[in-house]
XYZ file of C-alpha atoms in Angstrom:
200
model
C 215.069 158.208 85.857
C 215.639 156.737 89.594
C 212.471 155.346 90.648
C 211.459 155.897 94.116
C 212.073 154.172 97.258
C 207.762 153.105 97.708
C 207.862 152.707 93.673
C 210.572 149.775 93.766
C 208.423 148.260 96.591
C 206.158 147.864 94.428
C 208.526 146.043 91.629
C 209.659 143.886 95.480
C 205.478 142.668 95.151
C 204.945 142.423 91.460
C 207.793 140.532 91.166
C 206.992 137.845 93.982
C 204.410 135.584 92.874
C 203.193 134.922 96.217
C 203.227 138.179 96.888
C 201.525 139.530 93.396
C 199.318 136.806 94.237
C 197.975 137.594 97.863
C 194.643 139.284 98.585
C 196.325 141.189 101.984
C 199.909 141.614 102.429
C 201.052 142.612 105.606
C 204.041 144.879 106.786
C 206.196 145.104 109.878
C 208.345 148.315 109.513
C 210.641 149.592 112.405
C 213.915 150.073 112.449
C 215.035 147.153 114.633
C 218.136 149.114 115.804
C 218.827 145.944 117.406
C 216.141 143.192 115.976
C 215.398 141.532 119.654
C 213.144 138.292 120.409
C 210.270 141.004 121.039
C 210.299 141.193 116.517
C 210.072 137.590 116.448
C 207.397 137.556 118.469
C 205.411 139.484 116.781
C 206.152 137.363 113.975
C 204.996 134.503 115.370
C 201.765 135.614 116.790
C 200.945 136.962 113.114
C 198.310 135.441 111.114
C 199.965 132.591 109.470
C 198.167 133.079 106.453
C 198.625 135.821 104.964
C 202.571 136.693 103.886
C 204.449 139.601 106.141
C 206.820 141.512 104.262
C 209.517 143.161 107.093
C 210.302 146.738 106.411
C 213.972 148.191 108.361
C 213.498 151.746 108.232
C 214.152 154.781 109.674
C 211.972 155.977 112.529
C 210.195 159.400 112.297
C 210.089 160.205 115.994
C 213.315 159.185 117.025
C 217.395 160.413 115.693
C 218.557 159.537 111.924
C 220.606 156.207 112.067
C 222.578 155.456 108.519
C 223.526 151.822 107.750
C 226.744 151.716 109.854
C 225.587 152.749 113.140
C 223.217 150.302 112.811
C 223.146 147.043 115.762
C 221.449 144.813 113.160
C 222.033 144.622 109.472
C 219.828 143.265 106.681
C 221.231 140.188 107.201
C 221.658 140.366 110.929
C 217.476 140.286 110.691
C 216.997 138.015 107.762
C 219.142 135.325 109.260
C 216.388 135.864 112.337
C 213.555 135.419 109.567
C 215.173 132.537 108.212
C 214.475 130.790 111.766
C 211.010 131.279 111.829
C 208.074 128.943 110.434
C 206.770 131.744 109.270
C 206.049 133.600 105.645
C 208.129 136.923 105.528
C 210.052 138.221 103.054
C 212.717 141.334 103.699
C 212.693 144.707 101.647
C 215.903 146.679 102.628
C 215.176 149.908 100.262
C 214.378 152.439 102.351
C 217.408 151.995 104.635
C 218.959 154.105 101.853
C 217.269 157.110 101.811
C 218.769 160.038 103.910
C 216.115 160.748 105.646
C 212.594 159.192 107.478
C 210.527 158.092 105.742
C 206.668 158.276 106.889
C 204.687 154.941 106.624
C 201.198 156.718 105.245
C 203.905 157.340 101.927
C 204.432 154.091 100.709
C 201.421 152.274 101.604
C 199.305 155.267 100.001
C 201.151 154.433 96.777
C 201.245 150.652 96.900
C 197.106 151.846 98.218
C 196.936 153.121 94.580
C 199.194 150.373 92.441
C 197.484 147.942 94.363
C 193.670 148.929 94.728
C 192.411 145.322 95.271
C 195.054 144.274 98.027
C 194.723 144.644 101.552
C 196.322 146.055 103.267
C 197.790 145.639 106.855
C 200.531 146.810 109.876
C 201.903 143.805 112.283
C 202.838 146.358 115.323
C 203.634 146.244 119.086
C 201.210 147.243 121.583
C 202.798 150.489 121.984
C 203.273 151.373 118.475
C 199.624 150.863 118.097
C 198.926 153.392 121.375
C 201.080 155.559 119.361
C 199.053 155.848 116.230
C 197.492 159.025 116.540
C 200.571 161.073 116.166
C 201.959 159.331 112.836
C 202.393 161.823 109.832
C 199.005 162.061 108.757
C 197.460 159.033 110.777
C 193.667 160.140 109.735
C 194.483 158.880 105.739
C 196.795 155.800 106.584
C 194.250 154.570 108.567
C 191.946 155.397 106.406
C 193.667 153.431 103.439
C 194.380 149.863 106.180
C 192.476 146.881 105.928
C 193.850 145.468 108.946
C 196.268 145.731 112.061
C 197.360 142.803 113.726
C 198.334 143.443 117.560
C 201.326 142.175 119.656
C 200.694 143.239 123.479
C 203.638 145.065 125.245
C 202.975 144.837 128.123
C 199.096 147.019 128.032
C 196.641 147.515 130.572
C 193.416 146.045 129.290
C 191.264 148.707 129.816
C 193.392 151.202 128.055
C 194.055 149.605 125.137
C 189.757 148.779 124.492
C 189.103 152.763 125.352
C 191.862 153.608 122.354
C 190.461 150.809 120.371
C 186.609 152.101 121.084
C 188.046 155.115 119.951
C 190.032 154.299 116.697
C 186.965 152.031 115.392
C 184.862 155.157 115.620
C 186.624 156.788 113.806
C 187.995 154.555 111.472
C 184.686 152.317 111.363
C 186.414 150.083 107.933
C 188.749 149.405 110.586
C 189.945 145.842 111.105
C 191.557 145.354 114.547
C 192.918 141.552 115.721
C 195.193 141.477 118.778
C 197.341 139.073 119.161
C 198.104 138.068 122.550
C 201.065 137.747 124.970
C 204.853 136.573 124.670
C 207.464 136.259 126.831
C 209.679 139.571 125.755
C 207.225 141.905 125.870
C 209.497 143.779 127.597
C 212.491 144.484 125.344
C 212.470 146.670 123.693
C 215.719 147.832 121.138
C 215.896 151.503 123.144
C 217.077 149.306 126.340
C 218.772 147.653 124.682
C 221.235 150.838 122.750
C 220.830 152.172 125.605
C 222.853 149.221 128.168
C 224.909 149.180 125.624
C 225.895 152.691 125.538
C 226.338 152.114 129.512
C 228.588 149.479 129.402
C 230.925 151.365 126.778
C 231.112 153.876 129.925
């Protein structure tokens, strides 16, 4: 019987001694269409002791993008990761799907498969601010151990208000703000728009 993408991710973790024995794993998901310096700095700011699985995926809130249309291939992303002084692993098992794959679906599976592991997410502030719009966000936030948040030109007062809302409703959740970096204004959407305008 063919394995599901989340089952393949579970095998990916089991087949890596470092991931299999890690107490905590962080996941850094995104379309990465294309990968840019802002993504690299999210990883640079993250805690060095926690392994990070980078997961290129299809954004449920944006148009589906097949592999042939992607501006950063799996090889491109791996080459970028190789340049970082970070404990990263690249899982590309969701890119072959012909549909979006909500984070909660595979986090739910991993939580059941590895009940002793702490599962965390690494993200930019824009993703953090939109968390409550994600599929089954309550279940997702109930399951996660920590959110690691890299700045994206946010207003401090807004950040504090949203953090308070999350911690009130999900008191078990840890939230760690990682600080600023020089590429907060970069976004894959802006890069695609610029490239598109140049073709006109």
